PDB file of N, CA, C and O in Angstrom:
ATOM      1  N   UNK V 193       0.845  -1.185   0.000  1.00  0.00           N
ATOM      2  CA  UNK V 193       0.000   0.000   0.000  1.00  0.00           C
ATOM      3  C   UNK V 193       0.881   1.236   0.000  1.00  0.00           C
ATOM      4  O   UNK V 193       1.852   1.316   0.730  1.00  0.00           O
ATOM      5  N   UNK V 194       0.540   2.190  -0.844  1.00  0.00           N
ATOM      6  CA  UNK V 194       1.261   3.460  -0.872  1.00  0.00           C
ATOM      7  C   UNK V 194       0.425   4.514  -0.168  1.00  0.00           C
ATOM      8  O   UNK V 194      -0.787   4.535  -0.281  1.00  0.00           O
ATOM      9  N   UNK V 195       1.085   5.375   0.552  1.00  0.00           N
ATOM     10  CA  UNK V 195       0.404   6.480   1.214  1.00  0.00           C
ATOM     11  C   UNK V 195       0.838   7.793   0.561  1.00  0.00           C
ATOM     12  O   UNK V 195       1.746   7.813  -0.269  1.00  0.00           O
ATOM     13  N   UNK V 196       0.211   8.866   0.980  1.00  0.00           N
ATOM     14  CA  UNK V 196       0.561  10.176   0.447  1.00  0.00           C
ATOM     15  C   UNK V 196       1.720  10.829   1.171  1.00  0.00           C
ATOM     16  O   UNK V 196       2.146  11.916   0.806  1.00  0.00           O
ATOM     17  N   UNK V 197       2.251  10.155   2.187  1.00  0.00           N
ATOM     18  CA  UNK V 197       3.324  10.752   2.983  1.00  0.00           C
ATOM     19  C   UNK V 197       4.485  11.182   2.084  1.00  0.00           C
ATOM     20  O   UNK V 197       4.999  10.411   1.301  1.00  0.00           O
ATOM     21  N   UNK V 198       4.855  12.419   2.224  1.00  0.00           N
ATOM     22  CA  UNK V 198       5.956  13.032   1.480  1.00  0.00           C
ATOM     23  C   UNK V 198       5.693  13.145  -0.020  1.00  0.00           C
ATOM     24  O   UNK V 198       6.580  13.511  -0.771  1.00  0.00           O
ATOM     25  N   UNK V 199       4.494  12.774  -0.487  1.00  0.00           N
ATOM     26  CA  UNK V 199       4.175  12.912  -1.903  1.00  0.00           C
ATOM     27  C   UNK V 199       3.053  13.928  -2.139  1.00  0.00           C
ATOM     28  O   UNK V 199       2.762  14.272  -3.266  1.00  0.00           O
ATOM     29  N   UNK V 200       2.415  14.371  -1.062  1.00  0.00           N
ATOM     30  CA  UNK V 200       1.301  15.308  -1.177  1.00  0.00           C
ATOM     31  C   UNK V 200       1.644  16.555  -0.383  1.00  0.00           C
ATOM     32  O   UNK V 200       2.141  16.473   0.726  1.00  0.00           O
ATOM     33  N   UNK V 201       1.404  17.705  -0.988  1.00  0.00           N
ATOM     34  CA  UNK V 201       1.655  18.965  -0.299  1.00  0.00           C
ATOM     35  C   UNK V 201       0.382  19.797  -0.292  1.00  0.00           C
ATOM     36  O   UNK V 201      -0.379  19.788  -1.263  1.00  0.00           O
ATOM     37  N   UNK V 202       0.163  20.533   0.781  1.00  0.00           N
ATOM     38  CA  UNK V 202      -0.950  21.466   0.844  1.00  0.00           C
ATOM     39  C   UNK V 202      -0.555  22.695   0.044  1.00  0.00           C
ATOM     40  O   UNK V 202       0.480  23.305   0.291  1.00  0.00           O
ATOM     41  N   UNK V 203      -1.384  23.021  -0.941  1.00  0.00           N
ATOM     42  CA  UNK V 203      -1.118  24.187  -1.785  1.00  0.00           C
ATOM     43  C   UNK V 203      -1.747  25.436  -1.186  1.00  0.00           C
ATOM     44  O   UNK V 203      -1.169  26.511  -1.214  1.00  0.00           O
ATOM     45  N   UNK V 204      -2.975  25.278  -0.643  1.00  0.00           N
ATOM     46  CA  UNK V 204      -3.682  26.413  -0.059  1.00  0.00           C
ATOM     47  C   UNK V 204      -4.821  25.889   0.792  1.00  0.00           C
ATOM     48  O   UNK V 204      -5.241  24.742   0.649  1.00  0.00           O
ATOM     49  N   UNK V 205      -5.317  26.750   1.679  1.00  0.00           N
ATOM     50  CA  UNK V 205      -6.467  26.412   2.517  1.00  0.00           C
ATOM     51  C   UNK V 205      -7.456  27.564   2.472  1.00  0.00           C
ATOM     52  O   UNK V 205      -7.066  28.722   2.296  1.00  0.00           O
ATOM     53  N   UNK V 206      -8.758  27.237   2.632  1.00  0.00           N
ATOM     54  CA  UNK V 206      -9.812  28.247   2.646  1.00  0.00           C
ATOM     55  C   UNK V 206      -9.836  29.070   1.359  1.00  0.00           C
ATOM     56  O   UNK V 206      -9.981  30.298   1.392  1.00  0.00           O
ATOM     57  N   UNK V 207      -9.714  28.367   0.234  1.00  0.00           N
ATOM     58  CA  UNK V 207      -9.804  29.012  -1.080  1.00  0.00           C
ATOM     59  C   UNK V 207     -10.823  28.244  -1.918  1.00  0.00           C
ATOM     60  O   UNK V 207     -11.071  27.063  -1.673  1.00  0.00           O
ATOM     61  N   UNK V 208     -11.428  28.881  -2.905  1.00  0.00           N
ATOM     62  CA  UNK V 208     -12.355  28.168  -3.788  1.00  0.00           C
ATOM     63  C   UNK V 208     -11.631  27.051  -4.548  1.00  0.00           C
ATOM     64  O   UNK V 208     -10.461  27.191  -4.915  1.00  0.00           O
ATOM     65  N   UNK V 209     -12.356  25.944  -4.763  1.00  0.00           N
ATOM     66  CA  UNK V 209     -11.822  24.820  -5.539  1.00  0.00           C
ATOM     67  C   UNK V 209     -12.916  24.327  -6.479  1.00  0.00           C
ATOM     68  O   UNK V 209     -14.091  24.639  -6.311  1.00  0.00           O
ATOM     69  N   UNK V 210     -12.518  23.559  -7.461  1.00  0.00           N
ATOM     70  CA  UNK V 210     -13.472  22.889  -8.339  1.00  0.00           C
ATOM     71  C   UNK V 210     -13.307  21.392  -8.142  1.00  0.00           C
ATOM     72  O   UNK V 210     -12.192  20.872  -8.206  1.00  0.00           O
ATOM     73  N   UNK V 211     -14.418  20.719  -7.883  1.00  0.00           N
ATOM     74  CA  UNK V 211     -14.405  19.266  -7.703  1.00  0.00           C
ATOM     75  C   UNK V 211     -15.385  18.697  -8.714  1.00  0.00           C
ATOM     76  O   UNK V 211     -16.589  18.979  -8.644  1.00  0.00           O
ATOM     77  N   UNK V 212     -14.885  17.931  -9.647  1.00  0.00           N
ATOM     78  CA  UNK V 212     -15.760  17.366 -10.672  1.00  0.00           C
ATOM     79  C   UNK V 212     -16.504  18.432 -11.458  1.00  0.00           C
ATOM     80  O   UNK V 212     -17.643  18.238 -11.850  1.00  0.00           O
ATOM     81  N   UNK V 213     -15.866  19.580 -11.653  1.00  0.00           N
ATOM     82  CA  UNK V 213     -16.484  20.661 -12.397  1.00  0.00           C
ATOM     83  C   UNK V 213     -17.440  21.516 -11.584  1.00  0.00           C
ATOM     84  O   UNK V 213     -18.095  22.415 -12.125  1.00  0.00           O
ATOM     85  N   UNK V 214     -17.552  21.240 -10.282  1.00  0.00           N
ATOM     86  CA  UNK V 214     -18.445  22.007  -9.409  1.00  0.00           C
ATOM     87  C   UNK V 214     -17.614  22.921  -8.517  1.00  0.00           C
ATOM     88  O   UNK V 214     -16.681  22.465  -7.859  1.00  0.00           O
ATOM     89  N   UNK V 215     -17.962  24.182  -8.494  1.00  0.00           N
ATOM     90  CA  UNK V 215     -17.236  25.161  -7.681  1.00  0.00           C
ATOM     91  C   UNK V 215     -17.656  25.023  -6.219  1.00  0.00           C
ATOM     92  O   UNK V 215     -18.844  25.001  -5.899  1.00  0.00           O
ATOM     93  N   UNK V 216     -16.675  24.921  -5.331  1.00  0.00           N
ATOM     94  CA  UNK V 216     -16.908  24.823  -3.893  1.00  0.00           C
ATOM     95  C   UNK V 216     -16.133  25.949  -3.221  1.00  0.00           C
ATOM     96  O   UNK V 216     -14.928  26.075  -3.418  1.00  0.00           O
ATOM     97  N   UNK V 217     -16.861  26.754  -2.444  1.00  0.00           N
ATOM     98  CA  UNK V 217     -16.240  27.888  -1.764  1.00  0.00           C
ATOM     99  C   UNK V 217     -16.077  27.587  -0.279  1.00  0.00           C
ATOM    100  O   UNK V 217     -16.832  26.777   0.285  1.00  0.00           O
ATOM    101  N   UNK V 218     -15.126  28.232   0.380  1.00  0.00           N
ATOM    102  CA  UNK V 218     -15.007  28.061   1.821  1.00  0.00           C
ATOM    103  C   UNK V 218     -16.340  28.382   2.502  1.00  0.00           C
ATOM    104  O   UNK V 218     -16.992  29.368   2.160  1.00  0.00           O
ATOM    105  N   UNK V 219     -16.766  27.518   3.409  1.00  0.00           N
ATOM    106  CA  UNK V 219     -18.020  27.726   4.114  1.00  0.00           C
ATOM    107  C   UNK V 219     -19.191  26.980   3.509  1.00  0.00           C
ATOM    108  O   UNK V 219     -20.242  26.843   4.142  1.00  0.00           O
ATOM    109  N   UNK V 220     -19.063  26.506   2.267  1.00  0.00           N
ATOM    110  CA  UNK V 220     -20.126  25.721   1.660  1.00  0.00           C
ATOM    111  C   UNK V 220     -20.277  24.400   2.408  1.00  0.00           C
ATOM    112  O   UNK V 220     -19.317  23.891   2.994  1.00  0.00           O
ATOM    113  N   UNK V 221     -21.478  23.856   2.388  1.00  0.00           N
ATOM    114  CA  UNK V 221     -21.729  22.553   2.997  1.00  0.00           C
ATOM    115  C   UNK V 221     -21.683  21.488   1.913  1.00  0.00           C
ATOM    116  O   UNK V 221     -22.172  21.704   0.812  1.00  0.00           O
ATOM    117  N   UNK V 222     -21.105  20.351   2.247  1.00  0.00           N
ATOM    118  CA  UNK V 222     -21.119  19.202   1.349  1.00  0.00           C
ATOM    119  C   UNK V 222     -21.839  18.074   2.052  1.00  0.00           C
ATOM    120  O   UNK V 222     -21.571  17.793   3.224  1.00  0.00           O
ATOM    121  N   UNK V 223     -22.746  17.425   1.341  1.00  0.00           N
ATOM    122  CA  UNK V 223     -23.511  16.321   1.914  1.00  0.00           C
ATOM    123  C   UNK V 223     -23.449  15.183   0.920  1.00  0.00           C
ATOM    124  O   UNK V 223     -23.739  15.350  -0.261  1.00  0.00           O
ATOM    125  N   UNK V 224     -23.030  14.023   1.414  1.00  0.00           N
ATOM    126  CA  UNK V 224     -22.912  12.889   0.524  1.00  0.00           C
ATOM    127  C   UNK V 224     -23.529  11.633   1.087  1.00  0.00           C
ATOM    128  O   UNK V 224     -23.686  11.490   2.296  1.00  0.00           O
ATOM    129  N   UNK V 225     -23.915  10.752   0.192  1.00  0.00           N
ATOM    130  CA  UNK V 225     -24.394   9.428   0.574  1.00  0.00           C
ATOM    131  C   UNK V 225     -23.976   8.463  -0.532  1.00  0.00           C
ATOM    132  O   UNK V 225     -23.149   8.814  -1.381  1.00  0.00           O
ATOM    133  N   UNK V 226     -24.558   7.283  -0.538  1.00  0.00           N
ATOM    134  CA  UNK V 226     -24.175   6.261  -1.513  1.00  0.00           C
ATOM    135  C   UNK V 226     -24.484   6.685  -2.950  1.00  0.00           C
ATOM    136  O   UNK V 226     -23.905   6.153  -3.895  1.00  0.00           O
ATOM    137  N   UNK V 227     -25.387   7.647  -3.115  1.00  0.00           N
ATOM    138  CA  UNK V 227     -25.788   8.075  -4.455  1.00  0.00           C
ATOM    139  C   UNK V 227     -24.972   9.233  -5.006  1.00  0.00           C
ATOM    140  O   UNK V 227     -25.040   9.525  -6.194  1.00  0.00           O
ATOM    141  N   UNK V 228     -24.245   9.927  -4.151  1.00  0.00           N
ATOM    142  CA  UNK V 228     -23.454  11.047  -4.643  1.00  0.00           C
ATOM    143  C   UNK V 228     -23.274  12.125  -3.595  1.00  0.00           C
ATOM    144  O   UNK V 228     -23.536  11.922  -2.419  1.00  0.00           O
ATOM    145  N   UNK V 229     -22.818  13.279  -4.062  1.00  0.00           N
ATOM    146  CA  UNK V 229     -22.515  14.412  -3.178  1.00  0.00           C
ATOM    147  C   UNK V 229     -23.195  15.655  -3.737  1.00  0.00           C
ATOM    148  O   UNK V 229     -23.266  15.850  -4.950  1.00  0.00           O
ATOM    149  N   UNK V 230     -23.699  16.486  -2.834  1.00  0.00           N
ATOM    150  CA  UNK V 230     -24.287  17.757  -3.239  1.00  0.00           C
ATOM    151  C   UNK V 230     -23.571  18.878  -2.481  1.00  0.00           C
ATOM    152  O   UNK V 230     -23.163  18.704  -1.336  1.00  0.00           O
ATOM    153  N   UNK V 231     -23.399  19.999  -3.157  1.00  0.00           N
ATOM    154  CA  UNK V 231     -22.799  21.182  -2.537  1.00  0.00           C
ATOM    155  C   UNK V 231     -23.923  22.166  -2.238  1.00  0.00           C
ATOM    156  O   UNK V 231     -24.717  22.506  -3.116  1.00  0.00           O
ATOM    157  N   UNK V 232     -24.002  22.597  -0.992  1.00  0.00           N
ATOM    158  CA  UNK V 232     -24.983  23.606  -0.587  1.00  0.00           C
ATOM    159  C   UNK V 232     -24.212  24.906  -0.357  1.00  0.00           C
ATOM    160  O   UNK V 232     -23.453  25.007   0.608  1.00  0.00           O
ATOM    161  N   UNK V 233     -24.384  25.884  -1.253  1.00  0.00           N
ATOM    162  CA  UNK V 233     -23.655  27.141  -1.079  1.00  0.00           C
ATOM    163  C   UNK V 233     -24.030  27.805   0.246  1.00  0.00           C
ATOM    164  O   UNK V 233     -25.204  27.840   0.626  1.00  0.00           O
ATOM    165  N   UNK V 234     -23.039  28.304   0.941  1.00  0.00           N
ATOM    166  CA  UNK V 234     -23.273  28.957   2.229  1.00  0.00           C
ATOM    167  C   UNK V 234     -24.282  30.094   2.095  1.00  0.00           C
ATOM    168  O   UNK V 234     -25.092  30.318   2.986  1.00  0.00           O
ATOM    169  N   UNK V 235     -24.284  30.757   0.948  1.00  0.00           N
ATOM    170  CA  UNK V 235     -25.194  31.892   0.750  1.00  0.00           C
ATOM    171  C   UNK V 235     -26.659  31.461   0.654  1.00  0.00           C
ATOM    172  O   UNK V 235     -27.554  32.287   0.796  1.00  0.00           O
ATOM    173  N   UNK V 236     -26.913  30.162   0.419  1.00  0.00           N
ATOM    174  CA  UNK V 236     -28.284  29.647   0.315  1.00  0.00           C
ATOM    175  C   UNK V 236     -28.609  28.644   1.413  1.00  0.00           C
ATOM    176  O   UNK V 236     -29.687  28.043   1.401  1.00  0.00           O
ATOM    177  N   UNK V 237     -27.702  28.480   2.354  1.00  0.00           N
ATOM    178  CA  UNK V 237     -27.839  27.450   3.389  1.00  0.00           C
ATOM    179  C   UNK V 237     -29.177  27.514   4.123  1.00  0.00           C
ATOM    180  O   UNK V 237     -29.885  26.513   4.239  1.00  0.00           O
ATOM    181  N   UNK V 238     -29.538  28.663   4.603  1.00  0.00           N
ATOM    182  CA  UNK V 238     -30.756  28.812   5.399  1.00  0.00           C
ATOM    183  C   UNK V 238     -31.997  28.406   4.610  1.00  0.00           C
ATOM    184  O   UNK V 238     -32.835  27.622   5.089  1.00  0.00           O
ATOM    185  N   UNK V 239     -32.138  28.919   3.400  1.00  0.00           N
ATOM    186  CA  UNK V 239     -33.309  28.621   2.582  1.00  0.00           C
ATOM    187  C   UNK V 239     -33.378  27.143   2.229  1.00  0.00           C
ATOM    188  O   UNK V 239     -34.453  26.534   2.259  1.00  0.00           O
ATOM    189  N   UNK V 240     -32.247  26.546   1.910  1.00  0.00           N
ATOM    190  CA  UNK V 240     -32.223  25.134   1.528  1.00  0.00           C
ATOM    191  C   UNK V 240     -32.544  24.250   2.729  1.00  0.00           C
ATOM    192  O   UNK V 240     -33.325  23.300   2.621  1.00  0.00           O
ATOM    193  N   UNK V 241     -31.987  24.553   3.883  1.00  0.00           N
ATOM    194  CA  UNK V 241     -32.267  23.744   5.064  1.00  0.00           C
ATOM    195  C   UNK V 241     -33.725  23.910   5.506  1.00  0.00           C
ATOM    196  O   UNK V 241     -34.351  22.939   5.945  1.00  0.00           O
ATOM    197  N   UNK V 242     -34.291  25.107   5.356  1.00  0.00           N
ATOM    198  CA  UNK V 242     -35.714  25.304   5.653  1.00  0.00           C
ATOM    199  C   UNK V 242     -36.581  24.469   4.712  1.00  0.00           C
ATOM    200  O   UNK V 242     -37.549  23.833   5.141  1.00  0.00           O
ATOM    201  N   UNK V 243     -36.237  24.471   3.429  1.00  0.00           N
ATOM    202  CA  UNK V 243     -36.989  23.670   2.452  1.00  0.00           C
ATOM    203  C   UNK V 243     -36.865  22.181   2.765  1.00  0.00           C
ATOM    204  O   UNK V 243     -37.849  21.440   2.682  1.00  0.00           O
ATOM    205  N   UNK V 244     -35.681  21.739   3.150  1.00  0.00           N
ATOM    206  CA  UNK V 244     -35.479  20.325   3.495  1.00  0.00           C
ATOM    207  C   UNK V 244     -36.324  19.948   4.713  1.00  0.00           C
ATOM    208  O   UNK V 244     -36.917  18.858   4.743  1.00  0.00           O
ATOM    209  N   UNK V 245     -36.399  20.827   5.702  1.00  0.00           N
ATOM    210  CA  UNK V 245     -37.247  20.567   6.881  1.00  0.00           C
ATOM    211  C   UNK V 245     -38.715  20.455   6.481  1.00  0.00           C
ATOM    212  O   UNK V 245     -39.442  19.581   6.959  1.00  0.00           O
ATOM    213  N   UNK V 246     -39.152  21.324   5.600  1.00  0.00           N
ATOM    214  CA  UNK V 246     -40.536  21.306   5.133  1.00  0.00           C
ATOM    215  C   UNK V 246     -40.852  20.000   4.399  1.00  0.00           C
ATOM    216  O   UNK V 246     -41.905  19.388   4.609  1.00  0.00           O
ATOM    217  N   UNK V 247     -39.937  19.571   3.559  1.00  0.00           N
ATOM    218  CA  UNK V 247     -40.104  18.307   2.829  1.00  0.00           C
ATOM    219  C   UNK V 247     -40.156  17.141   3.804  1.00  0.00           C
ATOM    220  O   UNK V 247     -40.995  16.242   3.672  1.00  0.00           O
ATOM    221  N   UNK V 248     -39.275  17.151   4.788  1.00  0.00           N
ATOM    222  CA  UNK V 248     -39.266  16.066   5.775  1.00  0.00           C
ATOM    223  C   UNK V 248     -40.583  16.004   6.546  1.00  0.00           C
ATOM    224  O   UNK V 248     -41.139  14.923   6.766  1.00  0.00           O
ATOM    225  N   UNK V 249     -41.116  17.155   6.937  1.00  0.00           N
ATOM    226  CA  UNK V 249     -42.409  17.183   7.641  1.00  0.00           C
ATOM    227  C   UNK V 249     -43.529  16.632   6.752  1.00  0.00           C
ATOM    228  O   UNK V 249     -44.381  15.856   7.201  1.00  0.00           O
ATOM    229  N   UNK V 250     -43.526  17.012   5.478  1.00  0.00           N
ATOM    230  CA  UNK V 250     -44.547  16.516   4.549  1.00  0.00           C
ATOM    231  C   UNK V 250     -44.428  15.004   4.371  1.00  0.00           C
ATOM    232  O   UNK V 250     -45.438  14.284   4.374  1.00  0.00           O
ATOM    233  N   UNK V 251     -43.204  14.504   4.249  1.00  0.00           N
ATOM    234  CA  UNK V 251     -43.006  13.060   4.093  1.00  0.00           C
ATOM    235  C   UNK V 251     -43.420  12.311   5.357  1.00  0.00           C
ATOM    236  O   UNK V 251     -43.998  11.224   5.277  1.00  0.00           O
ATOM    237  N   UNK V 252     -43.137  12.884   6.522  1.00  0.00           N
ATOM    238  CA  UNK V 252     -43.575  12.269   7.785  1.00  0.00           C
ATOM    239  C   UNK V 252     -45.096  12.180   7.833  1.00  0.00           C
ATOM    240  O   UNK V 252     -45.658  11.167   8.264  1.00  0.00           O
ATOM    241  N   UNK V 253     -45.769  13.243   7.397  1.00  0.00           N
ATOM    242  CA  UNK V 253     -47.236  13.251   7.394  1.00  0.00           C
ATOM    243  C   UNK V 253     -47.782  12.194   6.435  1.00  0.00           C
ATOM    244  O   UNK V 253     -48.756  11.504   6.755  1.00  0.00           O
ATOM    245  N   UNK V 254     -47.154  12.041   5.295  1.00  0.00           N
ATOM    246  CA  UNK V 254     -47.582  11.019   4.322  1.00  0.00           C
ATOM    247  C   UNK V 254     -47.399   9.624   4.911  1.00  0.00           C
ATOM    248  O   UNK V 254     -48.291   8.774   4.802  1.00  0.00           O
ATOM    249  N   UNK V 255     -46.269   9.381   5.574  1.00  0.00           N
ATOM    250  CA  UNK V 255     -46.031   8.073   6.192  1.00  0.00           C
ATOM    251  C   UNK V 255     -47.080   7.785   7.274  1.00  0.00           C
ATOM    252  O   UNK V 255     -47.616   6.684   7.354  1.00  0.00           O
ATOM    253  N   UNK V 256     -47.361   8.788   8.085  1.00  0.00           N
ATOM    254  CA  UNK V 256     -48.349   8.609   9.159  1.00  0.00           C
ATOM    255  C   UNK V 256     -49.744   8.344   8.563  1.00  0.00           C
ATOM    256  O   UNK V 256     -50.469   7.479   9.035  1.00  0.00           O
ATOM    257  N   UNK V 257     -50.108   9.090   7.536  1.00  0.00           N
ATOM    258  CA  UNK V 257     -51.385   8.896   6.865  1.00  0.00           C
ATOM    259  C   UNK V 257     -51.492   7.477   6.295  1.00  0.00           C
ATOM    260  O   UNK V 257     -52.526   6.818   6.412  1.00  0.00           O
ATOM    261  N   UNK V 258     -50.411   7.021   5.696  1.00  0.00           N
ATOM    262  CA  UNK V 258     -50.391   5.672   5.110  1.00  0.00           C
ATOM    263  C   UNK V 258     -50.533   4.603   6.195  1.00  0.00           C
ATOM    264  O   UNK V 258     -51.267   3.624   6.020  1.00  0.00           O
ATOM    265  N   UNK V 259     -49.820   4.791   7.294  1.00  0.00           N
ATOM    266  CA  UNK V 259     -49.906   3.813   8.399  1.00  0.00           C
ATOM    267  C   UNK V 259     -51.305   3.739   8.996  1.00  0.00           C
ATOM    268  O   UNK V 259     -51.748   2.683   9.424  1.00  0.00           O
ATOM    269  N   UNK V 260     -51.975   4.886   9.047  1.00  0.00           N
ATOM    270  CA  UNK V 260     -53.280   4.915   9.706  1.00  0.00           C
ATOM    271  C   UNK V 260     -54.405   4.412   8.788  1.00  0.00           C
ATOM    272  O   UNK V 260     -55.534   4.262   9.229  1.00  0.00           O
ATOM    273  N   UNK V 261     -54.060   4.143   7.543  1.00  0.00           N
ATOM    274  CA  UNK V 261     -55.050   3.572   6.620  1.00  0.00           C
ATOM    275  C   UNK V 261     -55.827   4.634   5.960  1.00  0.00           C
ATOM    276  O   UNK V 261     -56.825   4.533   5.380  1.00  0.00           O
TER     277      UNK V 261
END
């Protein structure tokens, strides 16, 4: 097994990068699972997390409705 020891150097920290053609800025959130990764821009974090909460509540209500017949 090869490691990165002495073969990898830090070029910069807290700077914008591109990963797979997607721009990621310092402070952005990254969320990944078995299906992939999504970047949540810090400038939209609040709105996106609010929307995700709303979707989760709606899905919970659908599950409860289904269980109750």
